[in-house]
Phi, psi and omega in degrees: 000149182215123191274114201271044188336138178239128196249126159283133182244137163203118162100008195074017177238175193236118184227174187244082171314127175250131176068002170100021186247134165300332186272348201258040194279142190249120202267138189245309195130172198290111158352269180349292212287319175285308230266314168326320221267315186303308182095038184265138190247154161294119176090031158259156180261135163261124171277115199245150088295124190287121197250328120354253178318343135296350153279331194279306187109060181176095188355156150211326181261042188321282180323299234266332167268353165283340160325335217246320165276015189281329198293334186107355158309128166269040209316127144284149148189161185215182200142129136052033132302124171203028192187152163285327149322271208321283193322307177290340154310315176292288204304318189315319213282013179083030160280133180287294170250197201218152198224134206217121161228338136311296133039240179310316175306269181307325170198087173272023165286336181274341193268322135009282162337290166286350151266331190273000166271308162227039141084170214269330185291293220301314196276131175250142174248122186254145174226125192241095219239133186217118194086004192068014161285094167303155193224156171225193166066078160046023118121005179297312181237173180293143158295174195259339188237153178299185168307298202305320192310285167316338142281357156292314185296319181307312156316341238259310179296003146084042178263135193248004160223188169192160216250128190228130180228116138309096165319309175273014140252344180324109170090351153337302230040054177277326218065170193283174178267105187280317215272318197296296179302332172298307189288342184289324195272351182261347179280303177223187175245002174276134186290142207227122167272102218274136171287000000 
């Protein structure tokens, strides 16, 4: 198992959303400063959310992640994909992987696109779920397509994991959703990167 730190960014800080509402956001302090505080070193991996750039449909927090991989940090991050320019702005910006959920839900000829431009290790596909609703746009609307539909595309490109968020424990302090990773792993054979 590999435990993964995650840093949510909005507004240029780094916060805590409970269940994805914006208004319930808690300020933490500067990325640079959590990741000191986390005690992350070079070649450890960090999970980033643009939390911003998934409402807008655009990179936004661009400087702060590339700081963080200028450290030797190995960053996932996502945010306001919505194009191969988007994606490539992340990568410039020193991203290891990509982390893509509007994407993956809503259009998979571009999710298509982004393995066949940066290859299958890069791209991580988030399925983001509240009711057993996939949700996208920063978690504002219902996906166009069901769970089941979206993990065929995902198999179908030969992606071999994917990033699964319970909406309704995200920042809960809840603990994870065990029965939801459990119906999930009887669902596909893609390794699943539990939020």
């Amino acid at each position: 198992m590999e435990l993964i730190p995650s840093i949510d960014l909005l507004g240029g800080a780094v916060v805590r959303l409970t269940r994805g509402d914006f208004a319930t956001a808690t300020r933490y302090g500067s990325a640079r400063d959590i990741a000191e505080r986390l005690g992350l070193t070079a070649g450890m991996r960090v999970h980033v959310v643009d939390l911003q750039g998934s409402r807008e449909g655009r990179p936004v927090e661009t400087a702060i992640v590339r700081d963080l991989a200028s450290r030797g940090l190995r960053v996932q991050a996502g945010g306001g994909v919505r194009s191969i320019d988007d994606a490539r702005r992340w990568f410039d910006c020193g991203v290891e992987r990509l982390v893509v959920g509007t994407v993956a839900a809503d259009s998979p000829l571009l999710l298509g696109d982004l393995v066949a431009e940066f290859g299958t290790t890069r791209i991580v596909p988030a399925i983001d779920l509240r009711d057993g609703q996939v949700r996208v746009a920063g978690w504002e609307r219902p996906a166009s397509a069901p769970l089941e539909d979206v993990l065929r595309r995902i198999e179908a490109l030969a992606i071999r994991e994917i990033l699964v968020t319970d909406i309704a424990r995200d920042g809960a302090l809840r603990g994870p959703a065990f029965d939801l990773y459990r119906r999930l792993r009887s669902m596909t054979p893609l390794r699943i990167i539990a939020s």
